[in-house]
Short mmCIF file of N, CA and C in Angstrom, two decimals:
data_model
loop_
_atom_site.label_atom_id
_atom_site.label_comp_id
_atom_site.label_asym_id
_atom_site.label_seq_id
_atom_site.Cartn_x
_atom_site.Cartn_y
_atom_site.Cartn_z
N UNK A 371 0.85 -1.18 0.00
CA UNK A 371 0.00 0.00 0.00
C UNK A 371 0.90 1.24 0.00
N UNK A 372 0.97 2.04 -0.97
CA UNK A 372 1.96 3.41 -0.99
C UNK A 372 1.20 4.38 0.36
N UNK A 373 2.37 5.10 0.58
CA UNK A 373 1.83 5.67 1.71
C UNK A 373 2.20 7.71 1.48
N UNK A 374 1.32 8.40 1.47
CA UNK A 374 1.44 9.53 1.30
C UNK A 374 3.15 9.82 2.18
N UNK A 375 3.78 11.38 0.92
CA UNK A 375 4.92 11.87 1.48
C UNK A 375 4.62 13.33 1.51
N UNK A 376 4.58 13.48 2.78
CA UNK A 376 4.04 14.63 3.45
C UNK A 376 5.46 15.72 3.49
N UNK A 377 6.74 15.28 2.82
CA UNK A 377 7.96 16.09 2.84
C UNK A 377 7.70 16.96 2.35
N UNK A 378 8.11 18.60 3.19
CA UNK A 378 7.62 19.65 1.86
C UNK A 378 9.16 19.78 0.46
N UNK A 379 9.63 18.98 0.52
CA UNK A 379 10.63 19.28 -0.18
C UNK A 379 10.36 18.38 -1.36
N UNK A 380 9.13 17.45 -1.35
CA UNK A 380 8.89 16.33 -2.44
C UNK A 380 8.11 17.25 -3.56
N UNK A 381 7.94 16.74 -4.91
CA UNK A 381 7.43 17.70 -5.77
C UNK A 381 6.94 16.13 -6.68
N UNK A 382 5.98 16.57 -7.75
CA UNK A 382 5.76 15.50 -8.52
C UNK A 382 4.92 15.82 -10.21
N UNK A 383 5.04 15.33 -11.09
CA UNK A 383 3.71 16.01 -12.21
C UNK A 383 2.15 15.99 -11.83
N UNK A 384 2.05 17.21 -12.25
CA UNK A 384 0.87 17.67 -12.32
C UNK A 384 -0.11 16.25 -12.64
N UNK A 385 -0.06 16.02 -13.72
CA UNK A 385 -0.88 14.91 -14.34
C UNK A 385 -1.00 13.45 -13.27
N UNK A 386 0.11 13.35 -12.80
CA UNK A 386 0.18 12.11 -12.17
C UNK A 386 -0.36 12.41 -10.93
N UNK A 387 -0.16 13.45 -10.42
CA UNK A 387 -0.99 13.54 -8.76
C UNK A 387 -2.39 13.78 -9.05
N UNK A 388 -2.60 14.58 -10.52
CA UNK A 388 -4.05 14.27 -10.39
C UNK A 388 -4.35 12.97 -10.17
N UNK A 389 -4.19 12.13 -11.14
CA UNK A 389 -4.47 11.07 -11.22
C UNK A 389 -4.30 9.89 -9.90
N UNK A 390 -3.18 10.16 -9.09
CA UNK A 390 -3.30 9.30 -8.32
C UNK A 390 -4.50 10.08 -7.18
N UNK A 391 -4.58 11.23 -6.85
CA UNK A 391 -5.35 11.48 -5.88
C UNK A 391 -7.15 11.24 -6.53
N UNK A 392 -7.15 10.08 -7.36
CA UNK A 392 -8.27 9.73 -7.73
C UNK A 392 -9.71 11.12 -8.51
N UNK A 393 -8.74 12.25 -9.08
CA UNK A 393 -9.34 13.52 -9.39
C UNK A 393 -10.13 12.92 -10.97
N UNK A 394 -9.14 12.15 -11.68
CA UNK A 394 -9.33 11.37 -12.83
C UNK A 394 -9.63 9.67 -13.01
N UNK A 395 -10.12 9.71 -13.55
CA UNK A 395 -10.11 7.72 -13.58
C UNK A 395 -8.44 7.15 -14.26
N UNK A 396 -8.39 8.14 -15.32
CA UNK A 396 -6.96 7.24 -15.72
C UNK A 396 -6.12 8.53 -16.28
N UNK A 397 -4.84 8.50 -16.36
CA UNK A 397 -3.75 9.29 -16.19
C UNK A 397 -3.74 10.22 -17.66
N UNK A 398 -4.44 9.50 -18.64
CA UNK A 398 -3.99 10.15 -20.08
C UNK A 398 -5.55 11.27 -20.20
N UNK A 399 -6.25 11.07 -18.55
CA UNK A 399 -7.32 11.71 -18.97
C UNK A 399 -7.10 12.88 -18.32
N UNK A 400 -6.65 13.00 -17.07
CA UNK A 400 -5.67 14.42 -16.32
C UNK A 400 -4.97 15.14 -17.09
N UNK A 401 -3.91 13.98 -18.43
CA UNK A 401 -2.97 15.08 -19.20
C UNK A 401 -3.83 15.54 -20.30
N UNK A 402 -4.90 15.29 -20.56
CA UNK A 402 -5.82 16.03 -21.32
C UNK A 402 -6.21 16.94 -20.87
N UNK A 403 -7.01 16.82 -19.71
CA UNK A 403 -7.19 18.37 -19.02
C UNK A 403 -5.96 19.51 -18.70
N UNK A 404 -4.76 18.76 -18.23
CA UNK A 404 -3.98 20.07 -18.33
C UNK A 404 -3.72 20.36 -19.86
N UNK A 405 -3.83 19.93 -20.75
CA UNK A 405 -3.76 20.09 -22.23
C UNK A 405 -4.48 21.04 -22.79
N UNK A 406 -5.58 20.81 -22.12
CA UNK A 406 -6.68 21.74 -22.16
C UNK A 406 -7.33 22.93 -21.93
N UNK A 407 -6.41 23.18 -20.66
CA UNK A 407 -6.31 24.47 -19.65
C UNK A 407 -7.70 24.54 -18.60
N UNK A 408 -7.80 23.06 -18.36
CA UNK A 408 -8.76 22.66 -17.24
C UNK A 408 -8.10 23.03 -16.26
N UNK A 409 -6.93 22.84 -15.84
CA UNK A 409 -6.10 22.86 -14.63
C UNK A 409 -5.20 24.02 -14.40
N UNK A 410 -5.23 24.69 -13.04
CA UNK A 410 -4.53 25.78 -12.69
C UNK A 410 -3.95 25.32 -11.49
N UNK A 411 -2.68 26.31 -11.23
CA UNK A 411 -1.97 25.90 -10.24
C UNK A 411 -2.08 27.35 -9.51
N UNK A 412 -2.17 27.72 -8.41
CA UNK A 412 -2.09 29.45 -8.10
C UNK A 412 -2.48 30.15 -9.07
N UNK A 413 -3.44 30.12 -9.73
CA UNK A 413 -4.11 31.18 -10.91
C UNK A 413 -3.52 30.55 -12.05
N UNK A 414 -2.29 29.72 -12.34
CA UNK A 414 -1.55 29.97 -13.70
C UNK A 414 -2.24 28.85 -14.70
N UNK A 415 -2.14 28.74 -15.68
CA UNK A 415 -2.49 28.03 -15.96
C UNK A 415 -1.50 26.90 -16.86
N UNK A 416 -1.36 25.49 -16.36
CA UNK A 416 -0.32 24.36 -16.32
C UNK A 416 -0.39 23.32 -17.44
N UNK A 417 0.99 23.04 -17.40
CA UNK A 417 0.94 21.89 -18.83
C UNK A 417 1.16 20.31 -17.85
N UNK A 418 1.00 19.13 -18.38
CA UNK A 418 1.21 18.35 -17.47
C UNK A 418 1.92 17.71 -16.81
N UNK A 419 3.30 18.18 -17.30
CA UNK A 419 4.84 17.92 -16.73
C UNK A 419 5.01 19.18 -15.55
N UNK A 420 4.68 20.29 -15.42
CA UNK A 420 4.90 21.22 -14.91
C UNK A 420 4.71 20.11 -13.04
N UNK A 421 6.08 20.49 -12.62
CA UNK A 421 6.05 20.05 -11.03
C UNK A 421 5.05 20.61 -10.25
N UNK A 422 4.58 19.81 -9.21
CA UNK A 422 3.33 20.47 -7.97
C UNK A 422 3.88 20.37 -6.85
N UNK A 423 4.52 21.26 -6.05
CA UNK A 423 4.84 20.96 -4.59
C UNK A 423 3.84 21.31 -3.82
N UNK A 424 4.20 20.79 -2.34
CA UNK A 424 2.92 20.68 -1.29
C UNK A 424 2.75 22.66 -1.07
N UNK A 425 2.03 22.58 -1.09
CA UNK A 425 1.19 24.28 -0.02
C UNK A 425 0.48 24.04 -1.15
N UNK A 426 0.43 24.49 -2.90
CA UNK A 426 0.00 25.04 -3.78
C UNK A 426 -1.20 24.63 -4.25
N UNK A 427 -1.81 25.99 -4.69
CA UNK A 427 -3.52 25.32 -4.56
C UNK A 427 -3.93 25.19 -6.21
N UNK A 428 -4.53 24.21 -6.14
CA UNK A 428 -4.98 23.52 -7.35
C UNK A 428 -6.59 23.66 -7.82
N UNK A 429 -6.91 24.30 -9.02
CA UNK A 429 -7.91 24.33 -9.73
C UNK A 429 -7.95 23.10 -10.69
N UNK A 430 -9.54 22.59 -10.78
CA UNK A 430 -9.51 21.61 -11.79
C UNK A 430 -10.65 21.27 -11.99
N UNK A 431 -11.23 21.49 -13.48
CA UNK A 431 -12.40 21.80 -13.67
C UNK A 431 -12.59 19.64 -13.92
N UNK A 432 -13.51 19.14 -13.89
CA UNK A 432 -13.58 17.83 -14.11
C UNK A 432 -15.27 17.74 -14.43
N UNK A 433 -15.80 16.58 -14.94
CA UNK A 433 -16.92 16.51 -15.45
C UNK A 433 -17.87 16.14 -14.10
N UNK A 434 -17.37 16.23 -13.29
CA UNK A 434 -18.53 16.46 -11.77
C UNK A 434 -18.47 17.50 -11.60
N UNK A 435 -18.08 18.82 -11.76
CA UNK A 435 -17.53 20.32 -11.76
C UNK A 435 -16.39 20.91 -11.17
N UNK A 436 -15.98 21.98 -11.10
CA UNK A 436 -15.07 22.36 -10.71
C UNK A 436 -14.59 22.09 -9.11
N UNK A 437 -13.46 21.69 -8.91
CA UNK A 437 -12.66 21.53 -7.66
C UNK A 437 -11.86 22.00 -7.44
N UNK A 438 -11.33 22.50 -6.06
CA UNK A 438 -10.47 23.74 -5.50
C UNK A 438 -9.55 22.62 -4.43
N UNK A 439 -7.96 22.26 -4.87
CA UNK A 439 -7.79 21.68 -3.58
C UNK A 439 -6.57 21.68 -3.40
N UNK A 440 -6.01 21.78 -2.15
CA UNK A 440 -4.53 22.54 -1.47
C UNK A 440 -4.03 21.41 -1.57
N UNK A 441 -2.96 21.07 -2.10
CA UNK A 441 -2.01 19.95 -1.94
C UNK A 441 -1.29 19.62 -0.59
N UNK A 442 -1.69 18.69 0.17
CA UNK A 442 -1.25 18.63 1.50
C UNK A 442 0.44 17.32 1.09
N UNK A 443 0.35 16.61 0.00
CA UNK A 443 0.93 15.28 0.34
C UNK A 443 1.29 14.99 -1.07
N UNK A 444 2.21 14.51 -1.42
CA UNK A 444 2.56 13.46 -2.42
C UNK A 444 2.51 12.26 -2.76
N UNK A 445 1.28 11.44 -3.56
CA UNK A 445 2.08 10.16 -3.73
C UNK A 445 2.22 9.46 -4.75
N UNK A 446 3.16 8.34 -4.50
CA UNK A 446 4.25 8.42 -5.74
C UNK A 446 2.52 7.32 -6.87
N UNK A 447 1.53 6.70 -6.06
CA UNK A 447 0.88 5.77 -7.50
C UNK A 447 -0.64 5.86 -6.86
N UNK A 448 -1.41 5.94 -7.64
CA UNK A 448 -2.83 5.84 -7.33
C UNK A 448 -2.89 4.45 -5.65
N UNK A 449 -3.81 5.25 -5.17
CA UNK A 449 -4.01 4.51 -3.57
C UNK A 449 -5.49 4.14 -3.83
N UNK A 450 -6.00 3.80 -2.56
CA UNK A 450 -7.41 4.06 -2.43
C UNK A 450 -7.84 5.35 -1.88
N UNK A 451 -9.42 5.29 -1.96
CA UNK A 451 -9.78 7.02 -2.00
C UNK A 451 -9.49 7.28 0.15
N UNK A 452 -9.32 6.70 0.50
CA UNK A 452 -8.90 7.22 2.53
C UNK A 452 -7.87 7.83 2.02
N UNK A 453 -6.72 6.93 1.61
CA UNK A 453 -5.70 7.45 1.30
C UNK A 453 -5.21 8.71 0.51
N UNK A 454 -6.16 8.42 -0.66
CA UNK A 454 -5.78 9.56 -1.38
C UNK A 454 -6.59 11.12 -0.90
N UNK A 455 -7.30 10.92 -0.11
CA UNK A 455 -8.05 12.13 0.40
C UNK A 455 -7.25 12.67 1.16
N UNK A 456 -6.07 12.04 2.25
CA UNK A 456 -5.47 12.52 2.94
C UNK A 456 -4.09 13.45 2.22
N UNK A 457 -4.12 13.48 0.88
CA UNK A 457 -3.08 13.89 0.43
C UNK A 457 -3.38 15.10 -0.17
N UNK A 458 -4.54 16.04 0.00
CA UNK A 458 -5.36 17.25 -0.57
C UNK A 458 -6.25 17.82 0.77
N UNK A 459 -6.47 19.05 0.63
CA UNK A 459 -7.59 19.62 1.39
C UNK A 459 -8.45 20.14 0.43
N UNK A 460 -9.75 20.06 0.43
CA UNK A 460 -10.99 20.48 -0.26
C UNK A 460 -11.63 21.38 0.30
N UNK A 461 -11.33 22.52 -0.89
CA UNK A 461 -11.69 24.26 -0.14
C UNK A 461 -12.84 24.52 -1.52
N UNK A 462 -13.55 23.35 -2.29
CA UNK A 462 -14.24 23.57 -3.23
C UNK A 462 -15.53 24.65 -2.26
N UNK A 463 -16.57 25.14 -2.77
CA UNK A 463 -17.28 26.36 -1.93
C UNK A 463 -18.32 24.81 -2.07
N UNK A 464 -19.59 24.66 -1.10
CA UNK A 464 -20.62 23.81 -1.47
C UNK A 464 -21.34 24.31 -3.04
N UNK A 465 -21.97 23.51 -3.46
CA UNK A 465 -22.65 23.89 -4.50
C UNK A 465 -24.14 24.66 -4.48
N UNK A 466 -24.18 25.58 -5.31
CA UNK A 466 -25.86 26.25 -4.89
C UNK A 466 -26.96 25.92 -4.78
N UNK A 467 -27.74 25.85 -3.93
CA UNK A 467 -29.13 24.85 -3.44
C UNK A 467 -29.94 25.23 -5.20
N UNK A 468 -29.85 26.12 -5.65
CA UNK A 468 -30.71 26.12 -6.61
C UNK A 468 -30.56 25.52 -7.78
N UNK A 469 -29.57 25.17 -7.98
CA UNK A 469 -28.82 24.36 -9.28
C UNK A 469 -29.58 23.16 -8.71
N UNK A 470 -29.63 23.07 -7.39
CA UNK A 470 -29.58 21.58 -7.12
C UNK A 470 -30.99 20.67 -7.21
N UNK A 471 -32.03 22.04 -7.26
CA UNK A 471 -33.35 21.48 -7.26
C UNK A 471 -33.52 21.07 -8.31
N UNK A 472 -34.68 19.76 -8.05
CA UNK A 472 -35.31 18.74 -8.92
C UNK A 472 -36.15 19.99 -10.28
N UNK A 473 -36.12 18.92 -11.35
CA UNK A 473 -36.26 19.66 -12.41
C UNK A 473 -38.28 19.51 -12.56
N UNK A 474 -38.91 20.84 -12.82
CA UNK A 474 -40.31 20.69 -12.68
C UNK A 474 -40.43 19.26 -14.06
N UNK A 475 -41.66 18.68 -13.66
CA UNK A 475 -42.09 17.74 -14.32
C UNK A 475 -43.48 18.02 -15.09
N UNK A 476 -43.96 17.71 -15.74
CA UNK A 476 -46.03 18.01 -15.65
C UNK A 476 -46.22 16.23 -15.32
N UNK A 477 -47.44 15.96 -15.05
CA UNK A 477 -48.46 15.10 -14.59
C UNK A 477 -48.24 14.32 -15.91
N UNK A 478 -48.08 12.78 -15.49
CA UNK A 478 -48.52 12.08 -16.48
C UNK A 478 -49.48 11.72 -16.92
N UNK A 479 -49.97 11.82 -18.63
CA UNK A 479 -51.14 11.86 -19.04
C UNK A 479 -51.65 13.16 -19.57
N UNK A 480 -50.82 14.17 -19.01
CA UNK A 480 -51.78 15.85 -19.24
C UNK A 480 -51.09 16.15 -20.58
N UNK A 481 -50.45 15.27 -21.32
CA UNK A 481 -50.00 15.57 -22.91
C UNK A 481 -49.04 16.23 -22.99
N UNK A 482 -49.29 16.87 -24.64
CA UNK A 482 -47.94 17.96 -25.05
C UNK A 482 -48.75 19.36 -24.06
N UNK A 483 -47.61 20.21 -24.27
CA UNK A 483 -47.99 21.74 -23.62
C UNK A 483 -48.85 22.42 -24.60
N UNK A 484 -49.73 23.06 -24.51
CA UNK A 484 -50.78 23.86 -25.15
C UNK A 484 -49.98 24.99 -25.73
N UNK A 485 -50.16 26.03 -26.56
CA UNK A 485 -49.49 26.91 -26.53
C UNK A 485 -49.20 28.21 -25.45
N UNK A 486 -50.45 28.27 -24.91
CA UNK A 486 -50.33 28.90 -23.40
C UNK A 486 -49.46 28.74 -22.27
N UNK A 487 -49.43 27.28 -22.30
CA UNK A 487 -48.42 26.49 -21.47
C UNK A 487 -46.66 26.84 -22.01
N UNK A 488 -46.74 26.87 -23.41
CA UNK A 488 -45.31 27.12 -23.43
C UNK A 488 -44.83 28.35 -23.49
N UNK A 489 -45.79 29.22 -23.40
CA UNK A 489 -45.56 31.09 -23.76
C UNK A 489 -45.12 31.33 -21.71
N UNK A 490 -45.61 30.43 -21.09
CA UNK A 490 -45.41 30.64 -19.88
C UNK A 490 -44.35 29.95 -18.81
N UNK A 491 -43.61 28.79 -19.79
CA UNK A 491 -42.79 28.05 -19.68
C UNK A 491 -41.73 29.33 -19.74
N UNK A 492 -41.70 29.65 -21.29
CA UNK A 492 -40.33 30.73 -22.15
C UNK A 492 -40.55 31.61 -21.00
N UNK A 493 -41.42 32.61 -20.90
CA UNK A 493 -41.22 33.50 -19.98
C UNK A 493 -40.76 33.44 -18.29
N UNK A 494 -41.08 31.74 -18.13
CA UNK A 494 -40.24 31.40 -16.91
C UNK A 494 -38.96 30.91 -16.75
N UNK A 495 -38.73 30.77 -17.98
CA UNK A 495 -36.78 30.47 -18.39
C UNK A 495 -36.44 32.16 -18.49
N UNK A 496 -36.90 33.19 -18.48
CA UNK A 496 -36.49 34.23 -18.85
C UNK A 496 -36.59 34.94 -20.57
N UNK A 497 -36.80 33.72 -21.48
CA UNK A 497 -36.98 33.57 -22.74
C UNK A 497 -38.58 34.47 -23.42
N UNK A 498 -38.63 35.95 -23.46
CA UNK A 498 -39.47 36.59 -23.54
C UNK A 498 -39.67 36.27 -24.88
N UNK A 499 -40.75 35.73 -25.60
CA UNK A 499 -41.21 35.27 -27.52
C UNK A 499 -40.99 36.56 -28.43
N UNK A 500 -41.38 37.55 -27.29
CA UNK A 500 -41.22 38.84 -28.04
C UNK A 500 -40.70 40.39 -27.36
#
């Protein structure tokens, strides 16, 4: 079992600590995102060789959304997730209750929308017809 290196003098690629701190499923998919300019290091924005030492805080946009997280630890190969949690702090903000609500539905059976129904739909997306 690899064991986090908490030395501040250890440094490692970008791509690979994503990947081992379980941020990515597999390693060529991290160096895509830094490829991409998914990934920031202190504001900058990183290629995937670029070294990560411990303090420095890490942006990384990923397809669950964006994550904010301080590099506490180094390790050298993908762990399990106890492990690999202990090697980051997560300063992501919670996500907004309103994003989070369930999406309105209509009643099953009550059909397509009338045209009334959808002039009042648009105007409740903000989408004024005219």
């Amino acid at each position: 079992m690899p064991e986090p290196d908490f030395s501040p003098e250890s440094s490692m690629r970008t791509d690979v600590w994503l990947w081992s701190v379980r941020m990515f499923r597999a390693r060529s998919a991290a160096t895509t995102a830094c490829k991409g300019g998914h990934v920031h290091i202190d504001g900058q924005r990183v290629k995937p060789a670029q070294k990560l030492v411990i303090g420095q805080t890490v942006r990384v946009r990923t397809p669950g959304g964006e994550r904010i997280l301080k590099v506490r630890a180094m390790l050298p190969t993908r762990a399990a997730a106890p492990i690999a949690q202990q090697c980051y702090e997560d300063l992501t903000p919670p996500p907004d209750p309103a994003l989070r609500a369930p999406v309105p539905r209509r009643e099953k059976g009550a059909g397509r929308p009338t045209k009334k129904d959808r002039r009042e739909l648009d105007r409740l997306r903000g989408r004024d017809s005219h």
